[in-house]
XYZ file of C-alpha atoms in Angstrom:
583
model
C 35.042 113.403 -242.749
C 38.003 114.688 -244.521
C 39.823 111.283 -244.461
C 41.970 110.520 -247.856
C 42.307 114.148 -248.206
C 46.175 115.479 -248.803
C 48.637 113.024 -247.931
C 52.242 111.789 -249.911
C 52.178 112.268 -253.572
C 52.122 108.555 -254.107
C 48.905 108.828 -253.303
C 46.409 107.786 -256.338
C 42.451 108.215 -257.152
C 40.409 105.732 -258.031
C 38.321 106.027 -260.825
C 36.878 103.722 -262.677
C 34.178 101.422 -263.800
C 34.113 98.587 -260.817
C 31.441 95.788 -261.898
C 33.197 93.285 -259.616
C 32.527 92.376 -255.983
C 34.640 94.293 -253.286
C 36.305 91.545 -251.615
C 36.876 91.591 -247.679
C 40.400 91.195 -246.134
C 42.118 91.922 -243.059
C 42.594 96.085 -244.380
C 38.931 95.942 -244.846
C 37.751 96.554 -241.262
C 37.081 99.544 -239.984
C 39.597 102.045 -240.569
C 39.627 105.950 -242.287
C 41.769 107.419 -244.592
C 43.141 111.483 -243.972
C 46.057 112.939 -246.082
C 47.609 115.440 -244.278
C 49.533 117.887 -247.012
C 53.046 119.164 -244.696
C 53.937 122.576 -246.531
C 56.578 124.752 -245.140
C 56.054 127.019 -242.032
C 57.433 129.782 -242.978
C 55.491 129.592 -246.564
C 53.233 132.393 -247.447
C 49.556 132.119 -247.492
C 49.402 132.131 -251.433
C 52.252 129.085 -251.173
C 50.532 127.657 -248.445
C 48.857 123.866 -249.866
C 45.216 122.693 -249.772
C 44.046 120.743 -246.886
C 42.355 117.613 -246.425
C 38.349 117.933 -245.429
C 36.056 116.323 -242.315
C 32.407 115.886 -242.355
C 29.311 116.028 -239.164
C 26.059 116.020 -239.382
C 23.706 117.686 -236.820
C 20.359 117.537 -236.621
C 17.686 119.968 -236.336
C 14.219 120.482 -235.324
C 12.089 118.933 -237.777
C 13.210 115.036 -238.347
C 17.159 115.987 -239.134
C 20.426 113.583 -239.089
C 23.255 114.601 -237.966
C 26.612 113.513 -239.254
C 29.753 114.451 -237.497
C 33.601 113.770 -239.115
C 36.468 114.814 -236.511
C 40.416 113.511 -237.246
C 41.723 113.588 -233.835
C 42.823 110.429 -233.706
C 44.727 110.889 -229.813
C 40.852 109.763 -228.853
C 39.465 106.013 -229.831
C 35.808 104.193 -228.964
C 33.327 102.044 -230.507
C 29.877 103.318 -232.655
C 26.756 100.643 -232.281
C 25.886 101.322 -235.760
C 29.241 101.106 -237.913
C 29.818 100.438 -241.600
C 31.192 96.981 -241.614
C 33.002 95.910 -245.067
C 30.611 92.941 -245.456
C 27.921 96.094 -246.635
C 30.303 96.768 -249.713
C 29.096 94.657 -252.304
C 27.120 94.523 -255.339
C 24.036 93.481 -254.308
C 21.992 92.262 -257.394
C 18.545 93.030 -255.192
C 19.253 96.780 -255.291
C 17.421 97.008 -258.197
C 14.898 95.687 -260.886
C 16.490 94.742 -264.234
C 13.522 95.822 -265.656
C 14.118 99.512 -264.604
C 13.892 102.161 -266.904
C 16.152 105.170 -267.134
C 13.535 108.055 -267.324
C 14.384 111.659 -268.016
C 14.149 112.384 -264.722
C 17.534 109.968 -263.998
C 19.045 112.638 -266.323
C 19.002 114.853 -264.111
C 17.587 117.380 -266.782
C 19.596 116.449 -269.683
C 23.135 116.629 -267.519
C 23.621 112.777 -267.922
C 23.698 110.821 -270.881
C 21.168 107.852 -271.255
C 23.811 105.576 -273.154
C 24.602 103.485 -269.888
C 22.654 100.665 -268.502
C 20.706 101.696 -265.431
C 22.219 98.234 -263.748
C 25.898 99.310 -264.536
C 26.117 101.984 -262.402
C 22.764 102.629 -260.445
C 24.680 105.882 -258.080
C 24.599 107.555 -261.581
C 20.432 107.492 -261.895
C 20.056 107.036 -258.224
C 21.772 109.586 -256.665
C 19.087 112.673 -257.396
C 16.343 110.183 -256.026
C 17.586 110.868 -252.525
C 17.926 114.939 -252.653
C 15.035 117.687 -252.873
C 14.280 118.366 -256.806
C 17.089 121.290 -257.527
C 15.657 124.623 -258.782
C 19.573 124.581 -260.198
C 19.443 123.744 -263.517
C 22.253 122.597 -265.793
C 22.307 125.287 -269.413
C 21.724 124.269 -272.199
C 25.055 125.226 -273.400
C 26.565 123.379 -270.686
C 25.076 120.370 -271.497
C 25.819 120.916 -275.739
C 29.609 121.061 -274.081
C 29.223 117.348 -272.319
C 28.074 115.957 -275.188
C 30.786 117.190 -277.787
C 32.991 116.207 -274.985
C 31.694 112.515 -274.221
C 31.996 112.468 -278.241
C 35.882 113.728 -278.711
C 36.944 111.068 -275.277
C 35.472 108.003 -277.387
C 36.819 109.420 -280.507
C 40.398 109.842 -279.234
C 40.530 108.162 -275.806
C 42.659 104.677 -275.085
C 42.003 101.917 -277.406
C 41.148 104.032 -280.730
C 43.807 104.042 -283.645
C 44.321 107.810 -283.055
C 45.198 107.478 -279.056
C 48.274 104.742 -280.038
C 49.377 106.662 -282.813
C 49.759 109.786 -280.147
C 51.215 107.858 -277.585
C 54.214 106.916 -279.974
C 54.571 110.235 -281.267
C 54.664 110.937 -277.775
C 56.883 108.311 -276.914
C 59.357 109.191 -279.997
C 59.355 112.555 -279.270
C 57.988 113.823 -283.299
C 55.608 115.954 -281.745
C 52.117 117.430 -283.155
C 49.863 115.879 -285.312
C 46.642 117.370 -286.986
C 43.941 114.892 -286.202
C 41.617 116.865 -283.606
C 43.373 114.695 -281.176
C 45.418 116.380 -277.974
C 45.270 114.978 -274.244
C 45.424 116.446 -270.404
C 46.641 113.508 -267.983
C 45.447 114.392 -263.950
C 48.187 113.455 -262.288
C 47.046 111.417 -258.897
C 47.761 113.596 -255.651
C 46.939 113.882 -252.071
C 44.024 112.206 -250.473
C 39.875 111.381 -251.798
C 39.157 115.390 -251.173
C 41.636 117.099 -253.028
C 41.687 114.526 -255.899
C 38.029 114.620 -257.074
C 38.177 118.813 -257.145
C 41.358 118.455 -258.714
C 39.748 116.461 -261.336
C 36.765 118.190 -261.439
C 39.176 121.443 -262.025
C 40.880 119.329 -264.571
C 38.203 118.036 -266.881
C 36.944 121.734 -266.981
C 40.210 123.059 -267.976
C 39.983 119.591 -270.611
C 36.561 120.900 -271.603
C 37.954 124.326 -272.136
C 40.304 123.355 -274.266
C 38.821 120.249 -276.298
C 41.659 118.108 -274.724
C 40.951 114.488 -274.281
C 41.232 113.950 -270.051
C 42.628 111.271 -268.862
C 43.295 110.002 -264.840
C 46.016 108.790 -263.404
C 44.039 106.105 -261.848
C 46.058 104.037 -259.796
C 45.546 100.412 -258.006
C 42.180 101.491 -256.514
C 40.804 102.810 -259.290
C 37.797 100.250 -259.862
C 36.833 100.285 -256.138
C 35.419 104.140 -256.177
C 33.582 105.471 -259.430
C 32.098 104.264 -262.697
C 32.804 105.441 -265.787
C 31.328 109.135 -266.691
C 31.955 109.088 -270.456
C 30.113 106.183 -272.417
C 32.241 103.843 -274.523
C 35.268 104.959 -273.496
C 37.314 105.422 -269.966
C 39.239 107.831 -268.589
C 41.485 106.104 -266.884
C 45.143 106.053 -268.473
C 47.040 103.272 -269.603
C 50.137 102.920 -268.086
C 53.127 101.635 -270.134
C 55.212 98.784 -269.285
C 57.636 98.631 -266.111
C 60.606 99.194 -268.449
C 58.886 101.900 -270.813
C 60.615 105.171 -271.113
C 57.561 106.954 -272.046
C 57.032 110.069 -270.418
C 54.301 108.609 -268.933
C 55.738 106.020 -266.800
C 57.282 109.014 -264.676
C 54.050 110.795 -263.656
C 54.412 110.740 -259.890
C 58.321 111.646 -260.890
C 57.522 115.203 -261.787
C 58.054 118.481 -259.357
C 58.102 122.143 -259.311
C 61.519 122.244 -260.394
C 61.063 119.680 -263.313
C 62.615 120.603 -266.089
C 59.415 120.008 -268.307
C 57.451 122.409 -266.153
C 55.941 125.564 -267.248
C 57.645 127.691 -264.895
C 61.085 126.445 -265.580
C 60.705 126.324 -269.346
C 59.384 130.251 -268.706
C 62.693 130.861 -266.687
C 64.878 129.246 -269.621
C 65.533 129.754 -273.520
C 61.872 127.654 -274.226
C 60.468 130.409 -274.570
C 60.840 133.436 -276.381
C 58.977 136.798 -274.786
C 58.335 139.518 -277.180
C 58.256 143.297 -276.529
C 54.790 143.691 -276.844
C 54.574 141.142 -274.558
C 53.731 138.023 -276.615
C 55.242 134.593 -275.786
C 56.402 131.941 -278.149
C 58.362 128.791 -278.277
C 62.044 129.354 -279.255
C 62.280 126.006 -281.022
C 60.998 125.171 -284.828
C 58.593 123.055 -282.703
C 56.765 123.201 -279.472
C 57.355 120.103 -277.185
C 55.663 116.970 -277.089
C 54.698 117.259 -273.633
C 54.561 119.801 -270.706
C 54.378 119.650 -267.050
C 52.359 121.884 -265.246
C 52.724 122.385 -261.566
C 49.548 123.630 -259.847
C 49.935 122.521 -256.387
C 49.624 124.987 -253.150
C 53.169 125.392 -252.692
C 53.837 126.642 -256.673
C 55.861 129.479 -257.916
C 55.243 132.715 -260.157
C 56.521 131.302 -263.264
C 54.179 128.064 -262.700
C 51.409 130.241 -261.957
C 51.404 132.042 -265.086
C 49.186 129.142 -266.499
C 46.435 131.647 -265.668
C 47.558 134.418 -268.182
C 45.687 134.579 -271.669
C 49.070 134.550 -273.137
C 50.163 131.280 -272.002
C 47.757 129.242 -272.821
C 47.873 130.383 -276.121
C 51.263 128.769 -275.823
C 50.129 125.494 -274.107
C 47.317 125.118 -276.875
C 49.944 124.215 -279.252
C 51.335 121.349 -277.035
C 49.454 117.971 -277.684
C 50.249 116.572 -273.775
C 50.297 118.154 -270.845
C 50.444 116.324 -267.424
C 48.734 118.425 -264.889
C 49.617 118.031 -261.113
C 47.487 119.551 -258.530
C 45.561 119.199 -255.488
C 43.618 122.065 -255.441
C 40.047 123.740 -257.052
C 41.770 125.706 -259.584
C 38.122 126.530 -260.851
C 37.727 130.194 -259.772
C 41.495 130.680 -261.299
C 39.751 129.546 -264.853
C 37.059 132.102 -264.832
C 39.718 135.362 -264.301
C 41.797 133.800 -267.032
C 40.714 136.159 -269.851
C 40.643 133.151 -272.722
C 38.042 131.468 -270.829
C 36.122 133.872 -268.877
C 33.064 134.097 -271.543
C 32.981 130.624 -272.601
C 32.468 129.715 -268.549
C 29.953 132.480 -268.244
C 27.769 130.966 -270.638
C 28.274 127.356 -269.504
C 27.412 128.841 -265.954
C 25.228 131.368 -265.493
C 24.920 130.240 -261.933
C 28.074 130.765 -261.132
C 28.262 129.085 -257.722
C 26.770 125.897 -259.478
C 29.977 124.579 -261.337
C 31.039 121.991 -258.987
C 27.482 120.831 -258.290
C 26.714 120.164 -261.622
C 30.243 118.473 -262.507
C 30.280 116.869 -259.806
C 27.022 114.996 -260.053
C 28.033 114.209 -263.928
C 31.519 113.125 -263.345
C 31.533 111.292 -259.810
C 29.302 108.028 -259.592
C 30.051 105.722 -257.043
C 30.610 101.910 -258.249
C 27.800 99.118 -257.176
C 30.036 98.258 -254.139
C 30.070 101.327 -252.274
C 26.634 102.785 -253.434
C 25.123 99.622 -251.870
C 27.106 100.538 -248.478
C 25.710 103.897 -248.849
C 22.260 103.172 -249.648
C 21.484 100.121 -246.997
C 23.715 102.870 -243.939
C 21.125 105.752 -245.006
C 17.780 103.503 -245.326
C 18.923 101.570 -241.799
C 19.758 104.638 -239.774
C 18.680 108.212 -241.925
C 15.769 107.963 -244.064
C 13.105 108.332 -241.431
C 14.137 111.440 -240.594
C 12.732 114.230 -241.951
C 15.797 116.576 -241.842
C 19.003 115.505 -241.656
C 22.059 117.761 -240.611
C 26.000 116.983 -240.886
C 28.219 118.726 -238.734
C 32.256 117.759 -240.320
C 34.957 117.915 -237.252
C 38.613 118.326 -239.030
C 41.173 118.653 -236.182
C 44.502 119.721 -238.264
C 46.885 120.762 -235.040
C 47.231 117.641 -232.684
C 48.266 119.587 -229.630
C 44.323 121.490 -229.742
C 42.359 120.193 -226.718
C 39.397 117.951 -228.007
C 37.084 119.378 -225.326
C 37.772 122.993 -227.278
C 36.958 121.458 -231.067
C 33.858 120.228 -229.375
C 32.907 123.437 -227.325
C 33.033 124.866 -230.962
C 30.713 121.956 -232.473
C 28.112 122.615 -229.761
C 28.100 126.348 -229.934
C 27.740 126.458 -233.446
C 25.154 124.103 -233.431
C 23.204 125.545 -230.337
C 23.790 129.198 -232.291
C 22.358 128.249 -235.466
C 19.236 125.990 -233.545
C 20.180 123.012 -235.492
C 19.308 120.869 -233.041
C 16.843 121.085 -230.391
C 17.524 122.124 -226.755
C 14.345 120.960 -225.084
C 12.805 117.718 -225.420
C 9.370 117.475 -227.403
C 5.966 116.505 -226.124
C 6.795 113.016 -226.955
C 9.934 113.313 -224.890
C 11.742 113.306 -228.707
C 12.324 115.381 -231.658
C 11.679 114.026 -234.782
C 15.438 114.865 -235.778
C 18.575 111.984 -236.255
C 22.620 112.888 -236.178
C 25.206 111.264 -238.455
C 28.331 111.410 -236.826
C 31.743 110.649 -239.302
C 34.991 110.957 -237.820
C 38.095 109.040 -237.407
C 37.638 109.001 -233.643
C 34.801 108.512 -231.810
C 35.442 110.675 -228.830
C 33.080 113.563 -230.386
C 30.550 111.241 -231.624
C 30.053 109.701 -227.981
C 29.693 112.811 -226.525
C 27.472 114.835 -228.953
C 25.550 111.622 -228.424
C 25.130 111.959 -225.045
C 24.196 115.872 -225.598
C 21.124 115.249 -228.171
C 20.763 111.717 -228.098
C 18.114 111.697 -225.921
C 16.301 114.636 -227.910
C 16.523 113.335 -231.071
C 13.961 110.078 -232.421
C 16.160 109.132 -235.305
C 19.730 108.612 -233.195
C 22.986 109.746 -233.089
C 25.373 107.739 -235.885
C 28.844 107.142 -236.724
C 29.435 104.807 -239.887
C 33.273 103.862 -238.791
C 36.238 105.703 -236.744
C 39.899 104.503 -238.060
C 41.572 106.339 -235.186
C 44.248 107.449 -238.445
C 44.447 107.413 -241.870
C 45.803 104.888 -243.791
C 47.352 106.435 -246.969
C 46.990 104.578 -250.587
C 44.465 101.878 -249.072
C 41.562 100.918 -251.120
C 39.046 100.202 -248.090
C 39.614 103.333 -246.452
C 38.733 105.395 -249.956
C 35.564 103.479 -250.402
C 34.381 104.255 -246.934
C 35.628 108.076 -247.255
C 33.655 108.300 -250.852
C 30.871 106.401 -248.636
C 30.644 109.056 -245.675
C 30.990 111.869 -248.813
C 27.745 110.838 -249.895
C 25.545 110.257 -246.545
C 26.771 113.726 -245.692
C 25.551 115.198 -249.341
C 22.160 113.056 -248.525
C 21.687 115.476 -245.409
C 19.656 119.098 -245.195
C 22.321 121.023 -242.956
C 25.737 120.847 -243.336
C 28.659 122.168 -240.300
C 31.975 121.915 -241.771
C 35.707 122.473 -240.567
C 37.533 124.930 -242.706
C 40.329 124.220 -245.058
C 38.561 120.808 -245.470
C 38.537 119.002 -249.249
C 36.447 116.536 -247.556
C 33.922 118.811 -246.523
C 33.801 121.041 -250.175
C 32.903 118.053 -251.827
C 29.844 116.980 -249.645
C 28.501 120.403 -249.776
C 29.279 120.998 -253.298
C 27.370 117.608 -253.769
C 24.436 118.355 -251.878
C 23.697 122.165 -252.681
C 24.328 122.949 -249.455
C 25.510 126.362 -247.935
C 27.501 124.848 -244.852
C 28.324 126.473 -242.197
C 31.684 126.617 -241.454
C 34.147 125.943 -237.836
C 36.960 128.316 -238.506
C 40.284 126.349 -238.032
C 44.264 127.187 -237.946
C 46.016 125.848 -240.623
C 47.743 122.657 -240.328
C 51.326 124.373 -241.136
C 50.634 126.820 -238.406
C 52.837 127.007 -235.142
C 49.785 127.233 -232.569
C 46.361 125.592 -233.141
C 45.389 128.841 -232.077
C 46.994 131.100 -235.170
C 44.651 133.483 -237.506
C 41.963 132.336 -234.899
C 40.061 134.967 -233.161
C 38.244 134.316 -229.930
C 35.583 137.133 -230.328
C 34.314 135.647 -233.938
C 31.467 133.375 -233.669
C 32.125 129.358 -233.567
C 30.676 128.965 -237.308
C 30.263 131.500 -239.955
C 27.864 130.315 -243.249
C 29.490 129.933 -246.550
C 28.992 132.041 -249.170
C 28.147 129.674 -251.516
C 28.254 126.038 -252.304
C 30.969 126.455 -254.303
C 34.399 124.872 -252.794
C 37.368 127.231 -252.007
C 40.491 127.749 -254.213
C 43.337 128.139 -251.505
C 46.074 128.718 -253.307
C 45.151 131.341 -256.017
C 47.388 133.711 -258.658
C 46.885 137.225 -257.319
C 49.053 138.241 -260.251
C 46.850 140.489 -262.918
C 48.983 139.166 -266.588
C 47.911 142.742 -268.412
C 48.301 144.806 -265.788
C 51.925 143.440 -264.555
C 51.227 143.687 -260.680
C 49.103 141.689 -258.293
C 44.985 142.767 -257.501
C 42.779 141.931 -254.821
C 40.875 138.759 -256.300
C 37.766 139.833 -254.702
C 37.084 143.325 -256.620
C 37.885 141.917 -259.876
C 34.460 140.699 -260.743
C 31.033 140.444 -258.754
C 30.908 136.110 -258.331
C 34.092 136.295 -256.870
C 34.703 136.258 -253.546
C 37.502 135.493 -250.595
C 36.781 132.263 -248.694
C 34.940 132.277 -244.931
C 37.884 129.882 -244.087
C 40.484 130.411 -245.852
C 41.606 133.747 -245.906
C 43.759 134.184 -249.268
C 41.220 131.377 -250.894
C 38.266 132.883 -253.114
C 35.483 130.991 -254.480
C 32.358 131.564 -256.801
C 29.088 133.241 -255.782
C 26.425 134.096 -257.270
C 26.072 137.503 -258.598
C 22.022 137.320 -258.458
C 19.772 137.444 -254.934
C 19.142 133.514 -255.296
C 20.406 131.491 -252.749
C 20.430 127.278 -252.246
């Protein structure tokens, strides 16, 4: 499911360490949570803004579960086999205190052994319920996490340096020389778009040796632990009546005056002949805005030029504001193409391995996740998710699951005969906010399939900014990354991050774009209902076609061999993998 993807910019991420028990309320039954980003119809494709993500799986011949995510929520009905909010909790008989965290929790040397296996068990759990990865973090990589984890405790919230550059921030004075400098993620859209905006951001951090810090907001506890020992990430927010710059996060825009595209279009700046850029005062500012969402400008897009970020380097805050996987932007930005090459030399691995070290689920909602898969997945021996993401309202639900079936029937994920024992050894997870598709892809395979047809929960509509529906969204993330087949809706956050996750190459239901006129736009009718991603990489939908030396725009694809345009999203690219190897 794609629910808490896009949605208002009020809209916060939770991250966080959560060691206390999720508590059940009247907004903790059964609902989902979709953010649905509204950018202009007339915008152009680069303008255009990231969409939220949906998640199904489908089964297939062997023992295979099939999970199924659609958003249409003009059709309601009732799963036997829901996720209730009693089953997020922190169950102390999940696991034996006397459990050791081995080197294979580590997932070879990507984590750090300096939590307590209790504290967090989704961090040293997680691998435990995925095939052994021939993906392999680099050693280099891994020397980078390390320094990393090492500069956040040094400099992050509640250390003498991090006050002394919040008043210097607060005052205004500026730089300081104490190894010290800080990226704030500024909270946007829905559960999707946030964790591969942060993922984007604590690479650009890493880049950069910036201390990264989240924008956390009220639900931050409820999702994920903690990914840097002895620290958190999670920023302090000043008083009600502060005027720190940092009070105003969700005040900034495009137009802000403390953006890098309007301090580029004003006297900020100073732009030599030979093409060098420079800030016209004594001293740069304390603080910059920049303003990487779908809809940005040129001037904010110049963030990927080798020039200015020369100029941001000598800024010690910048508050970053985005809702899309700027990743694939990073490596054709010419200061950190090499460094990235060497921390990836699969290139199409970045958000699986980032993803695994930054995102652990708290106690709460790993123990949802855990006693869901063990109840209704793990007897299967293959499990399949099939994500339904219905952006356009007015598109018939009978076509969106014409699609589902023909892709699956296509691709023989599931069976179409009956075994000898009248069953296949296969079982279907179904997410969506409605249960309309999940009732009738049920009734299609049910009867084929010995492990079931399942839906955890269908909300009927999101619910923007509530806690419940971003633990059961994180929740549904995960079963789908615990299954061995992956259909996906395009343009879907929700669905990038369970296939990034898992390793999977989904494959994907071409949609139209949420901002189109027709459900039917871009769409063609001879193209086949799913096409397989290129990688399990997630797609960067809004990129900078704008080549900084060269003064004129390039086609993203032919600039280097792992990059590539998107199956779904036609002016998106995304990372592949330059060698033969495939996931």
């Amino acid at each position: 499911m794609d629910a808490t993807q896009g949605g208002t910019s009020g809209a916060r991420v939770g991250v966080g360490v959560a060691n206390k028990q999720q508590q059940t309320s009247s907004s903790s039954t059964t609902r989902r949570w979709w953010w649905w980003p509204w950018p202009s119809r007339n915008s152009s494709c680069a303008t255009r803004r990231s969409l939220p993500a949906v998640c199904v799986v489908a089964a297939a011949v062997a023992a295979a579960v099939f999970v199924l995510t659609a958003t249409d929520g003009a059709w309601w009905g009732r799963s036997p086999d829901g996720m209730p909010a009693s089953m997020f909790f922190d169950d102390p008989r999940d696991w034996d205190p006397r459990s050791n965290i081995t080197a294979n929790h580590l997932l070879d040397g990507l984590l750090t052994a300096d939590f307590t296996y209790g504290s967090c068990r989704s961090r040293y759990q997680f691998a435990g319920y995925r095939k052994e990865s021939s993906h392999k973090p680099s050693p280099y990589l891994i020397a980078k996490l390390r320094k990393q984890e090492a500069l956040q405790k040094r400099c992050g919230p509640g250390t003498a340096a991090y006050k002394e550059a919040v008043r210097r921030l607060d005052s205004g004075e500026g730089v300081v020389d104490d190894g010290c400098r800080y990226l704030v993620y500024i909270s946007y859209r829905g559960l999707g778009n946030r964790i591969l905006a942060i993922t984007s951001s604590f690479l650009y951090a890493v880049l950069t040796e910036r201390v990264l810090l989240v924008d956390g907001g009220k639900d931050a506890a409820d999702l994920f632990c903690e990914p840097f020992p002895g620290t958190t990430w999670l920023l302090p927010l000043p008083g009600w009546f502060s005027s720190s710059p940092l009070r105003r996060l969700q005040g900034y825009l495009g137009g802000s005056k403390e953006s890098l595209g309007n301090m580029l279009q004003s006297d900020a700046v100073t732009v030599s002949a030979g093409g060098n850029v420079s800030w016209s005062a004594p001293r740069p500012p304390p603080y910059l805005y920049l303003h990487l969402s779908g809809g940005y400008g040129f001037h904010d897009k110049l963030f990927f030029c080798g020039a200015h970020q020369r100029l941001l380097g000598e800024v010690p805050w910048l508050f970053m504001w985005t809702d899309n996987y700027v990743v694939p932007g990073l490596f054709l930005t010419p200061p950190f193409t090499g460094e990235l090459e060497a921390m990836f030399p699969e290139k199409d691995a970045v958000f699986y391995h980032l993803g695994r070290y930054l995102f652990h689920p708290t106690n709460a909602v790993w123990h949802a996740v855990t006693r869901y898969y063990r109840s209704n997945l793990a007897s299967a021996a293959q499990r399949v998710g099939v994500q339904i993401r219905v952006f356009q309202k007015k598109q018939p639900p009978q076509v969106v699951l014409e699609q589902v079936l023909s892709c699956v029937r296509g691709e023989k994920l599931l069976p179409e005969t009956t075994a000898a024992n009248g069953t296949s050894s296969h079982a279907v997870l179904v997410t969506s906010l409605s249960s309309w598709y999940y009732e009738r892809i049920r009734d299609e395979f049910g009867g084929r399939v010995a492990g079931g047809v399942h839906q955890p929960s269908h909300e009927g509509r999101q619910r923007w900014g509530d806690a419940a529906h971003d633990m059961r969204a994180l929740s549904e993330i995960y079963l789908l990354s615990m299954c061995d087949v992956l259909v996906t809706s395009g343009y879907s956050t929700f669905g990038y991050v369970a296939q990034g996750l898992a390793g999977l190459r989904p494959w994907v239901m071409a949609r139209a774009p949420m901002w189109a006129d027709d459900w039917r736009e871009g769409l063609d009718p001879q193209e086949p209902p799913c096409r397989r991603a290129a990688s399990v990489e997630p797609c960067f939908h809004s990129p900078s076609a704008y080549d900084c030396a060269a003064g004129r725009d390039v086609d993203l694809d032919k600039v280097t061999p792992y990059i590539r345009r998107c199956v779904d999203v036609k002016c998106g690219i995304k990372l592949v993998n330059e060698s033969s190897s495939q996931w």
